[in-house]
Coordinates of C-alpha atoms and ligand atoms in Angstrom, one line a residue:
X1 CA -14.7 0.7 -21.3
X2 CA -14.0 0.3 -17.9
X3 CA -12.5 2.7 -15.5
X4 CA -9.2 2.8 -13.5
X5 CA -9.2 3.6 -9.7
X6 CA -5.6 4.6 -8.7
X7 CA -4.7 3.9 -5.0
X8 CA -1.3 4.8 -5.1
X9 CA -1.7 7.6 -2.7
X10 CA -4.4 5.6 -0.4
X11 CA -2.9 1.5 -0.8
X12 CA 0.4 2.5 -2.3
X13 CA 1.1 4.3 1.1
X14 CA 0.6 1.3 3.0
X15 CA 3.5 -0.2 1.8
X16 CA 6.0 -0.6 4.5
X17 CA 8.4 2.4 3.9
X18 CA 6.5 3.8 1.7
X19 CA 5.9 7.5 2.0
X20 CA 5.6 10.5 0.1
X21 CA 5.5 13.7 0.9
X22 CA 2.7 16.2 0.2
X23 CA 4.6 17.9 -2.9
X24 CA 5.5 14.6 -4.5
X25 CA 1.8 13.7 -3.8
X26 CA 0.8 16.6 -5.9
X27 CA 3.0 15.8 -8.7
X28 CA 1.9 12.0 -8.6
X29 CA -1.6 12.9 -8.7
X30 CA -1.1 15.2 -11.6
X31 CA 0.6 12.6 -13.4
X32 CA -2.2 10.6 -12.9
X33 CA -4.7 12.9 -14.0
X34 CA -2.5 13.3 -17.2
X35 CA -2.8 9.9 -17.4
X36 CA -6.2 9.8 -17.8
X37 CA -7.2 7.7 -14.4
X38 CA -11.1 8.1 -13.1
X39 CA -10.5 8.5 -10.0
X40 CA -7.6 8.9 -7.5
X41 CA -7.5 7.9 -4.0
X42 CA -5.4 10.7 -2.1
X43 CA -5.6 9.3 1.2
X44 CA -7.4 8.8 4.6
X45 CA -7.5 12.1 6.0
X46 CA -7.7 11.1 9.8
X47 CA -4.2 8.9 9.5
X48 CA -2.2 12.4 9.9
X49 CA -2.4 15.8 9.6
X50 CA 0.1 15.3 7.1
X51 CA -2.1 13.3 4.7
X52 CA -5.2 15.3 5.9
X53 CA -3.5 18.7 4.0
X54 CA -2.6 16.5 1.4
X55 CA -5.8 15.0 0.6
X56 CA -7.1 19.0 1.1
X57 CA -4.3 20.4 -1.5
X58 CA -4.8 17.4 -4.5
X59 CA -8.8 17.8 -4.3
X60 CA -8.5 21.6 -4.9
X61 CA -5.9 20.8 -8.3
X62 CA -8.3 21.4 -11.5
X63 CA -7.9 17.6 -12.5
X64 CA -10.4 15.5 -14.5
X65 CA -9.8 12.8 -12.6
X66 CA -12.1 12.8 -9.5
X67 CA -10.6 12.8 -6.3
X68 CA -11.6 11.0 -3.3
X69 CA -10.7 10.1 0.5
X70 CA -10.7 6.9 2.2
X71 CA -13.0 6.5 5.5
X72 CA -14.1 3.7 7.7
X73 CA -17.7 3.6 8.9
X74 CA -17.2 7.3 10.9
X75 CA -18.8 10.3 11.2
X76 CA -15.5 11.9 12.3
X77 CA -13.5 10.3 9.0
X78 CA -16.6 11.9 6.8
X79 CA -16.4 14.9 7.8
X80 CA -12.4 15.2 7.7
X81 CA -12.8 13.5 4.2
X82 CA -15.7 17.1 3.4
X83 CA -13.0 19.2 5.0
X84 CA -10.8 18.4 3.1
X85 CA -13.5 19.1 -0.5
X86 CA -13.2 15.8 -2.0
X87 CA -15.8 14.3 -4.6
X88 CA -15.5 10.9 -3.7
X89 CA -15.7 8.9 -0.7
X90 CA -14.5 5.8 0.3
X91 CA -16.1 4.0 2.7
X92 CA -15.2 0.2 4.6
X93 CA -16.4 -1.7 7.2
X94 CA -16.2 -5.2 7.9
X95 CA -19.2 -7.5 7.1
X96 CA -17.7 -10.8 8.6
X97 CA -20.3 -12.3 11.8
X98 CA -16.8 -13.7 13.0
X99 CA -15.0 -10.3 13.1
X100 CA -18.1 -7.9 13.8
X101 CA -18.2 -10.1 17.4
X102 CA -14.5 -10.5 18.1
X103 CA -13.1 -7.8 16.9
X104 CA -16.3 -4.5 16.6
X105 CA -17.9 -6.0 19.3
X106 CA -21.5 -5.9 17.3
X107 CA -23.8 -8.0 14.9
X108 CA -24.7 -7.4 11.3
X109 CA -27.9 -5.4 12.6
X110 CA -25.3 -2.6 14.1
X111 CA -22.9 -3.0 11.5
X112 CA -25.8 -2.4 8.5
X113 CA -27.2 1.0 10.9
X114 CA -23.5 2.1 11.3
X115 CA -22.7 1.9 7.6
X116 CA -26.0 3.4 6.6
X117 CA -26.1 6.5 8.9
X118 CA -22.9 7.4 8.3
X119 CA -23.6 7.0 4.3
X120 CA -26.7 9.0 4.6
X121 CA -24.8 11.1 6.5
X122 CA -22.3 11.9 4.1
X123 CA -24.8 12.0 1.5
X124 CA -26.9 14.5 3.5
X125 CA -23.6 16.8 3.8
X126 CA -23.1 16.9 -0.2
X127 CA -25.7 15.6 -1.8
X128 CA -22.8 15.9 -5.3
X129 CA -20.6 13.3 -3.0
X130 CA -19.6 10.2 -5.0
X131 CA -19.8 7.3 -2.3
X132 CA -18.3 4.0 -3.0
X133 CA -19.2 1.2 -0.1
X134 CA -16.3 -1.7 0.2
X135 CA -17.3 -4.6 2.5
X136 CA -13.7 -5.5 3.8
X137 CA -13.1 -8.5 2.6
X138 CA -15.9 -9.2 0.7
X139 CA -15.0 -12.2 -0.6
X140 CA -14.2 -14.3 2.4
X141 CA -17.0 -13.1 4.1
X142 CA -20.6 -14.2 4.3
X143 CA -22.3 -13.4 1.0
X144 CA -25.7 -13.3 2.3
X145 CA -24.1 -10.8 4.8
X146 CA -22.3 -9.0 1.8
X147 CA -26.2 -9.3 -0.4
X148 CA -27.9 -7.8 2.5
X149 CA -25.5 -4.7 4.0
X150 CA -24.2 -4.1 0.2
X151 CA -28.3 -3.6 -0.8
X152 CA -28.4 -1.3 2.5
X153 CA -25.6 0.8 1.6
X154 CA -27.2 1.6 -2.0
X155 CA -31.1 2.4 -0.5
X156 CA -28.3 4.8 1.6
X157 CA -27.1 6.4 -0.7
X158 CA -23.8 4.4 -1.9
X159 CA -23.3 4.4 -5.5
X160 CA -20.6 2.1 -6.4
X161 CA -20.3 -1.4 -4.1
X162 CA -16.6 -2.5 -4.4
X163 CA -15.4 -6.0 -4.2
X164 CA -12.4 -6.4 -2.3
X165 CA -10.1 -9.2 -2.3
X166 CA -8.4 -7.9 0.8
X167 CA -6.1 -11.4 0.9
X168 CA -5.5 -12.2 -2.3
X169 CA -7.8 -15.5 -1.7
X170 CA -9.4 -15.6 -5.1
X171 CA -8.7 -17.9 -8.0
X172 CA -9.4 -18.0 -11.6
X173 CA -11.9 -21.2 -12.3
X174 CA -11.4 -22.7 -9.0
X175 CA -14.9 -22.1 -7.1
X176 CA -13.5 -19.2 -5.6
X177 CA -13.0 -16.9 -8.7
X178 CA -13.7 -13.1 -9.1
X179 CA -16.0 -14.2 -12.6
X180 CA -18.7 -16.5 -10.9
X181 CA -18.3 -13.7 -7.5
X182 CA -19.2 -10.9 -9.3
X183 CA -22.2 -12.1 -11.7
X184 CA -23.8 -13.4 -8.6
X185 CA -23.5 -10.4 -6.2
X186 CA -24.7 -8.5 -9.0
X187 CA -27.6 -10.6 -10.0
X188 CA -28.6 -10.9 -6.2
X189 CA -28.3 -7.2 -6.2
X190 CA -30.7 -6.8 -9.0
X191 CA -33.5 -8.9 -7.5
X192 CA -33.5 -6.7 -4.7
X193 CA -33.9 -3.5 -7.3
X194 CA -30.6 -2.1 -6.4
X195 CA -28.4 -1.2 -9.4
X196 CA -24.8 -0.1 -8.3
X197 CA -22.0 0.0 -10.6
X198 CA -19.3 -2.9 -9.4
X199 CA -15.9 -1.8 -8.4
X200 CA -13.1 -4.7 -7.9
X201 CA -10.2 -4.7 -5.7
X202 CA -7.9 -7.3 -6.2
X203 CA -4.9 -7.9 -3.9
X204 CA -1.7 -9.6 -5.1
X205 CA -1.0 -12.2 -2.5
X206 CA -1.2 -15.2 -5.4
X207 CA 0.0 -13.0 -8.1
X208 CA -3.1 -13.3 -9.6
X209 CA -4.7 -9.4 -9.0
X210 CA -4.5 -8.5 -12.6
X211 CA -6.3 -11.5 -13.6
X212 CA -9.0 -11.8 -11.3
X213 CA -9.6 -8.1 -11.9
X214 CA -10.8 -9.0 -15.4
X215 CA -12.5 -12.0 -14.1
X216 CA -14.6 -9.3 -12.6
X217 CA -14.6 -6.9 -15.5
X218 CA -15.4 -9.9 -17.9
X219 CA -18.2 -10.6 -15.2
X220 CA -19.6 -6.9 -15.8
X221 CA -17.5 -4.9 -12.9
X222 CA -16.9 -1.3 -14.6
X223 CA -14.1 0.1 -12.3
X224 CA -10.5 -1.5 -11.3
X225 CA -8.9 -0.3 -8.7
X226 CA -4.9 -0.7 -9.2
X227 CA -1.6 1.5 -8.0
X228 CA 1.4 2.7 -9.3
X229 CA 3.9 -0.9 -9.7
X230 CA 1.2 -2.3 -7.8
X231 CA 2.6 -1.0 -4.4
X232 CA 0.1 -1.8 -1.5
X233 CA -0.6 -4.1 1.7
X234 CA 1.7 -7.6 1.6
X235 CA 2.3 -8.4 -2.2
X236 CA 0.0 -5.6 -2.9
X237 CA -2.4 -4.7 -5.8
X238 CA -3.1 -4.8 -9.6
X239 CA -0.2 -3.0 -11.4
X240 CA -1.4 -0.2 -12.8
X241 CA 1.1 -0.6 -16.3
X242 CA 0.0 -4.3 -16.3
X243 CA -3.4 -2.8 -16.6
X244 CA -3.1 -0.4 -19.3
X245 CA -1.0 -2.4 -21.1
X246 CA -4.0 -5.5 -21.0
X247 CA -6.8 -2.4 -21.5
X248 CA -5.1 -0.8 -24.3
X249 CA -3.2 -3.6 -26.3
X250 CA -5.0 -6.7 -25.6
X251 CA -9.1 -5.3 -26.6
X252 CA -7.5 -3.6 -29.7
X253 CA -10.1 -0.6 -28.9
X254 CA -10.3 3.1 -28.6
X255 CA -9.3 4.4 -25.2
X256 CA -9.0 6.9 -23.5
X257 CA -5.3 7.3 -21.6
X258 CA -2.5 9.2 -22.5
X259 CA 0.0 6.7 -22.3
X260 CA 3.3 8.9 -22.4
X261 CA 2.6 9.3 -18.8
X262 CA 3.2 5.9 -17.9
X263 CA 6.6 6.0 -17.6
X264 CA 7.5 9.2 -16.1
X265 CA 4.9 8.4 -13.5
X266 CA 6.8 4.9 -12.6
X267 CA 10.0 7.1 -12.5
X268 CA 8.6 9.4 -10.4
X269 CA 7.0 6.8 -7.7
X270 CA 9.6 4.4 -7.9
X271 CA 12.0 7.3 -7.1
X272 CA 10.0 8.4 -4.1
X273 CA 9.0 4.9 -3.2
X274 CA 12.6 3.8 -3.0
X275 CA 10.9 0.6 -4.6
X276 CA 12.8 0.1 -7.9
X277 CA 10.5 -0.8 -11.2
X278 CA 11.5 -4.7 -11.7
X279 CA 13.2 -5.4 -14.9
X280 CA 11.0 -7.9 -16.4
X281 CA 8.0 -5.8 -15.4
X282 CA 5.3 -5.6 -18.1
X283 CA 5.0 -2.0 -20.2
X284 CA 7.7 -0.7 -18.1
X285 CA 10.7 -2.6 -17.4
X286 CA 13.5 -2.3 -18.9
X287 CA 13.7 -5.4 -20.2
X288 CA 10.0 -5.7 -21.4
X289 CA 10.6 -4.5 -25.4
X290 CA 14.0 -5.7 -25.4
X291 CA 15.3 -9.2 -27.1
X292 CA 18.0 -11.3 -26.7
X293 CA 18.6 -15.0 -28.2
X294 CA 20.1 -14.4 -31.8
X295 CA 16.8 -16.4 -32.9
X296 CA 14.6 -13.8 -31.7
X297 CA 16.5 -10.8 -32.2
X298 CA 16.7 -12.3 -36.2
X299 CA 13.1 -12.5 -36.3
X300 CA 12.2 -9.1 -34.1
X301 CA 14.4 -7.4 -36.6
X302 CA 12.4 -8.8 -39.6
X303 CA 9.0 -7.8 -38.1
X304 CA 9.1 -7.1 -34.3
X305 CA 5.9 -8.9 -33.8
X306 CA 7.4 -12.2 -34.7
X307 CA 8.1 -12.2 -30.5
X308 CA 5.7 -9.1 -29.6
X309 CA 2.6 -9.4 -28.8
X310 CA 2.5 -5.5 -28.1
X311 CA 3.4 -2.5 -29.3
X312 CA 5.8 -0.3 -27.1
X313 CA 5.6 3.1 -29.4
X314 CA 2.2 4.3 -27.6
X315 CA 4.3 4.0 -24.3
X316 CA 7.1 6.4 -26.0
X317 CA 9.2 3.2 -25.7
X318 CA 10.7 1.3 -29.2
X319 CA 11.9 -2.2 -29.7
X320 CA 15.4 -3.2 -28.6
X321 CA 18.2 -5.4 -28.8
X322 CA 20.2 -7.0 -26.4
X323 CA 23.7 -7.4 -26.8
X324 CA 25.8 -10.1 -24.8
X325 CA 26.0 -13.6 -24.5
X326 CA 23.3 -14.8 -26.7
X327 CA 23.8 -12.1 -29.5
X328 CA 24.0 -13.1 -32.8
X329 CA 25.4 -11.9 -36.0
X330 CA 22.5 -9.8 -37.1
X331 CA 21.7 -8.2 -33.8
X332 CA 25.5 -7.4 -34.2
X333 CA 25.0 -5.8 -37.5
X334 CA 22.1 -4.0 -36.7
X335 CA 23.7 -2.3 -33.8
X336 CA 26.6 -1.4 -35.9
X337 CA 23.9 -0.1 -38.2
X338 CA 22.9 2.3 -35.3
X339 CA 26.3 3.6 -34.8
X340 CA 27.0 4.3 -38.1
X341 CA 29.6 1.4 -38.5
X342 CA 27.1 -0.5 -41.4
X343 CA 30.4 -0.9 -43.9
X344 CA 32.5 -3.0 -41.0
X345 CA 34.1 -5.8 -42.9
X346 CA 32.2 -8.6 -42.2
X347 CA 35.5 -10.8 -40.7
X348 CA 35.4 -7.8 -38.6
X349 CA 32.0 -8.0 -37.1
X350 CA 32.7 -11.5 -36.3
X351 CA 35.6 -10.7 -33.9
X352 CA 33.1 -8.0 -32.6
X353 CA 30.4 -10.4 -32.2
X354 CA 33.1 -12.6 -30.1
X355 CA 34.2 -9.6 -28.3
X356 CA 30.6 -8.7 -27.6
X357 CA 29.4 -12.4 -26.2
X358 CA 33.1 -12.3 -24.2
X359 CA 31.6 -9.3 -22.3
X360 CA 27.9 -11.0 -21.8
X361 CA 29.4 -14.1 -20.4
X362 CA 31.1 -11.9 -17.4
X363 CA 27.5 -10.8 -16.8
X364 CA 26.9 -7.5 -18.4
X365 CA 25.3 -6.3 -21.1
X366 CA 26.9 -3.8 -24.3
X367 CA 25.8 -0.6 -24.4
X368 CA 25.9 1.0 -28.3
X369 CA 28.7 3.0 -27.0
X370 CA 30.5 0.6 -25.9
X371 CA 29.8 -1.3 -28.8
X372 CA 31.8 1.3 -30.7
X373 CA 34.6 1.3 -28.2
X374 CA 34.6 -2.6 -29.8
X375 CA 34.5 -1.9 -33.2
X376 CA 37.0 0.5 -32.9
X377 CA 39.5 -1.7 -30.9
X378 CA 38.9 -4.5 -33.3
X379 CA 39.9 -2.2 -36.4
X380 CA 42.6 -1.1 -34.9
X381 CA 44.1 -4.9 -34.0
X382 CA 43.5 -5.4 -37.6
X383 CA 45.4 -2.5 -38.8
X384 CA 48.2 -3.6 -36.5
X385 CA 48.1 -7.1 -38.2
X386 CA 48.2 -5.9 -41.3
X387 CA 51.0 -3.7 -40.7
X388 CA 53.5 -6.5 -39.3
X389 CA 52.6 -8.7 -41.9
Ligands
HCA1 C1 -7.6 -1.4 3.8 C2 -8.3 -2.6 3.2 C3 -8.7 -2.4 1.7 C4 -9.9 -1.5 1.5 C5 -10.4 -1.3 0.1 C6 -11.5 -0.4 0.0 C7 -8.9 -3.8 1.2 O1 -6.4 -1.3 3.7 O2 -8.3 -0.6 4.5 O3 -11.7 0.4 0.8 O4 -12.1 -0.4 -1.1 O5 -8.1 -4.3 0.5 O6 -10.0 -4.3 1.6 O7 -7.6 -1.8 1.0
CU2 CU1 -6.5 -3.1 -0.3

């Protein structure tokens, strides 16, 4: 099964606005430990001192999860990153001829010695330390450049090479895709006797992160890396509830996340984040278990896989149904069910049911309670009726 990288605290954080302070940190990294994740990225120590005590605090916690820092190709970032007593490292550079010239002033000769002594160097520090090598922008950038620095890296020291779609560029079975990428990075890899395990970091720009991620996982990559409602650079990352909800539902496997967590994590980010969880968002919007048009709700009721594909219960979430403008009479009667109004006469839970899609047509939906208030209104009416005539 593969493994989930969590850069909520790393990626999530650069998300304009986005910042969270060191004791929501701590809870969001528990969370995810609860959770289950591999790893978690708690930062890039030398951005603030801030984030440096941050990384420092989370990587002493007792978690199973492993945590790690983020680091470019420094000797100063490594060692803030050991400082701080994290397992994992991090570590980008660029590998594009184009941008090593303009923009690093070097060639892919410096840029391979850079990388490698400040790998070895890390390595040589803590032998234990877990290093993970991203070419920025792989994808876009040279692949014999990528072969070459990426088979460096590993005779380093590095033990997982990630593939990062930096700009969301890659697209499924178009001769850019994450499938046809991976297989051949890892097969040029493997003629050159190096044997890293294939990380894959998909960015959101097309919307299509979640599935060139398991382009790359179908293609043999063993960890994702994904963030809390995908918050990250631009359009940001793979959503991490899209994930689990793919992982866990859709390869009708074992596994191994607690999936309770999911939703008091989103709370708790989307709280902090100030970015609220979209109501059509897979897993855990609102709206994602919930059914509306009287045809559906009919057949959900009967067996709720009629219009599910997957099951909400392992996300402590149930089935539900809408009640507004599109309600029909049985989603009427099953809600009356739920309020202990079952007996209503059924000329009654018609004038409900008219009541009900009055309400939905001024844009709102009916809670049960007010559902009640309804029921109770239009019994009443009909007492008054009856009591004139
Ligand atoms: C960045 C770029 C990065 C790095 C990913 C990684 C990307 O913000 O520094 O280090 O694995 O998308 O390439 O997030
Ligand atoms: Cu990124």
């Amino acid at each position: 099964m593969v493994s989930i990288f969590d850069a909520t605290l790393r990626e999530g954080e650069q998300t304009p606005g986005v910042y969270f302070p060191e004791h929501v940190k701590l809870e969001i990294a528990n969370q995810l430990d609860k959770l289950g994740v591999a790893y978690i990225e708690a930062g890039h120590p030398l951005i603030s001192n801030e984030i440096y005590t941050a990384v420092k605090h989370i990587a002493a916690q007792p978690l199973k999860s492993l945590v790690g820092a983020h680091s470019r190709s420094l000797q100063q970032d490594v060692d803030a990153a050991l400082e701080c007593g994290v397992k994992f490292l991090g570590i980008f550079y660029c590998v594009s001829d184009e941008r090593l010239k303009h923009v690093f002033k070097t060639d892919l000769n410096g840029a391979v010695k850079q990388i490698t002594d400040v790998i070895a160097y890390a390595k040589k520090m803590n032998p234990k330390l877990l290093i993970r090598f991203t070419p920025e922008d792989t994808v876009r950038s040279d692949f014999y450049n990528v072969v070459n620095v990426a088979t460096e890296a590993v005779n380093a020291g590095a033990d997982i090479i990630s593939i990062a779609d930096t700009t969301g560029f890659m697209i499924p079975h178009t001769e850019h895709n994450m499938y046809d990428y991976v297989k051949r990075l890892k097969d040029s890899l493997a003629s050159k006797n190096v044997y890293p395990k294939i990380a894959v970091h998909c960015h959101n720009d097309l919307g299509l992160a979640v599935a060139n991620a398991f382009e790359g996982f179908r293609a043999g990559a063993e960890i994702i890396d994904a963030s809390v409602l995908g918050l990250g650079e631009r359009a940001g990352i793979v959503d991490l509830a899209t994930l689990l909800g793919i992982l866990t539902q859709g390869f009708n496997g074992e596994h191994q996340w607690n999936l309770e967590q999911l939703i008091p994590l989103y709370k708790i980010v989307s709280h902090y984040a100030d970015v609220s969880i979209p109501v059509n968002s897979p897993v855990v919007g609102k709206n994602a278990f919930k059914h509306c048009a009287g045809v559906h709700t009919h057949a959900a009721q009967l067996n709720p896989l009629h219009y599910q594909s997957i099951d909400p219960r392992p996300f402590g979430r149930i089935m539900e149904i809408s009640l507004d403008h599109m309600s029909g009479i049985s989603s009427i009667k099953c809600s009356l069910e739920k309020i202990g109004e079952a007996e209503l006469d059924q000329e009654l839970v018609k004038e409900v049911l008219v009541k009900v899609k009055e309400v939905g047509q001024s844009g709102r939906t009916v809670s049960l309670e007010e559902l009640a208030m309804i029921a109770n209104w239009v019994k009443k009416l009909n007492e008054e009726i009856k009591n004139v005539s």
